[in-house]
Amino acid sequence: MARAAKASDGAKGSNSTPSVNRNTSKDDLLKYYREMLLIRRFEERAGQLYGMGLIGGFCHLYIGQEAVAVGMEAASIDGDQVITGYRDHGHMLAAGMDPKEVMAELTGRIGGSSKGKGGSMHMFDIETGFFGGHGIVGAQVSLGTGLAFADFYKQNGNVSYTYFGDGAANQGQVYESFNMAKLWKLPVVYVIENNEYAMGTSLARASATTELYMRGASFGIPGEQVDGMDVFAVYEAGLRASEHARSGNGPYILEMKTYRYRGHSMSDPAKYRTKEEVDDVKKNRDPIDHIKTMIEQAGVTEDELKVIDNEIKAIVLEAVEFAQTSPEPDPSELYTDVYLEA
């Protein structure tokens, strides 16, 4: 999962609908399958723990959107940063964070990545370049632009991947950030995860323009729309955007057309869409089923896939056990990590 292990050049191509005929290596296929399956199984168990009352506060699951985080992570290099909103568990795992620490943070335990003080929406892990997890809609966009300014100032060749959703795309600070990023040619890739319903209102009912990749046009920021349910389409678009930003050409916008299977959060019954609509996406566009078909075409047997499935189940089970047995933080932890100790 960590950035040290990227997809090989064999994963590159130009078609929007990838197949094994694009010289995709078997190793790449299995790598992406494993990473997306980990996110899916992790989130399913997180949902169960929330229902049992073991996770408090808000909990926004990433089920259905796995290809976005995994594909973009594959396009990054060491030192690049990731920052996102509150639907963040998938990004943490894709960045290489320990599933045990992520799950323990969800349950508010000292073994969590933020010592149990951040919870679902406020996890950080500087070692993997993950800068949160932010609960204020759209706030991470200006922070991600700030990360890009730091990269620009240091001339370190790194890129800030700044994620936000279709609901946040109408926030004012987004466009202030666009202007600054273009003015100074900051190395930032803005990734809009368009899962169509924001917090519960469809994009068509909330936005005067629905082609979100064009939102930077007035600032001269190029953008493109990507099939966010196809990990290889995401990866290839990520490479193009990263190269643009890394080469000193400034920001780039990627609109990922994706879909969340669950409600906005665990408390959302999602009655604003039909069961038939959700079932249709699961049947015809599921990102994991898509790559599983490719893997089978590459000659991987069902038994080999079962081995991977069992390995992932074991990883998630270990994370759950750790999250339930790790102690709660001592009350004195309320006074730590407030200021940076110099």
mmCIF file of C-alpha atoms in Angstrom, residues 59-63 65 86-87 195 197-200 259-273 278:
data_model
loop_
_atom_site.group_PDB
_atom_site.id
_atom_site.type_symbol
_atom_site.label_atom_id
_atom_site.label_comp_id
_atom_site.label_asym_id
_atom_site.label_seq_id
_atom_site.Cartn_x
_atom_site.Cartn_y
_atom_site.Cartn_z
ATOM 1 C CA CYS A 59 -18.670 7.813 10.316
ATOM 2 C CA HIS A 60 -18.538 8.225 6.538
ATOM 3 C CA LEU A 61 -17.780 5.035 4.622
ATOM 4 C CA TYR A 62 -15.806 4.846 1.376
ATOM 5 C CA ILE A 63 -17.529 1.746 -0.014
ATOM 6 C CA GLN A 65 -15.183 4.709 -4.250
ATOM 7 C CA TYR A 86 -14.235 13.377 6.263
ATOM 8 C CA ARG A 87 -14.762 10.346 3.986
ATOM 9 C CA ASN A 195 -20.329 10.605 -5.969
ATOM 10 C CA TYR A 197 -25.283 13.148 -3.972
ATOM 11 C CA ALA A 198 -23.077 15.276 -1.692
ATOM 12 C CA MET A 199 -24.750 15.112 1.748
ATOM 13 C CA GLY A 200 -28.055 13.993 0.244
ATOM 14 C CA TYR A 259 -20.578 6.447 -6.479
ATOM 15 C CA ARG A 260 -20.985 5.746 -2.793
ATOM 16 C CA TYR A 261 -23.017 2.670 -1.939
ATOM 17 C CA ARG A 262 -23.935 3.718 1.575
ATOM 18 C CA GLY A 263 -25.543 6.903 2.848
ATOM 19 C CA HIS A 264 -23.598 10.099 3.334
ATOM 20 C CA SER A 265 -22.811 8.924 6.856
ATOM 21 C CA MET A 266 -23.938 5.982 8.941
ATOM 22 C CA SER A 267 -26.927 8.029 10.115
ATOM 23 C CA ASP A 268 -28.168 8.671 6.566
ATOM 24 C CA PRO A 269 -30.848 6.257 5.247
ATOM 25 C CA ALA A 270 -30.259 7.604 1.695
ATOM 26 C CA LYS A 271 -33.953 7.773 0.791
ATOM 27 C CA TYR A 272 -33.210 10.346 -1.910
ATOM 28 C CA ARG A 273 -32.300 7.557 -4.362
ATOM 29 C CA VAL A 278 -27.755 1.504 -6.211
#
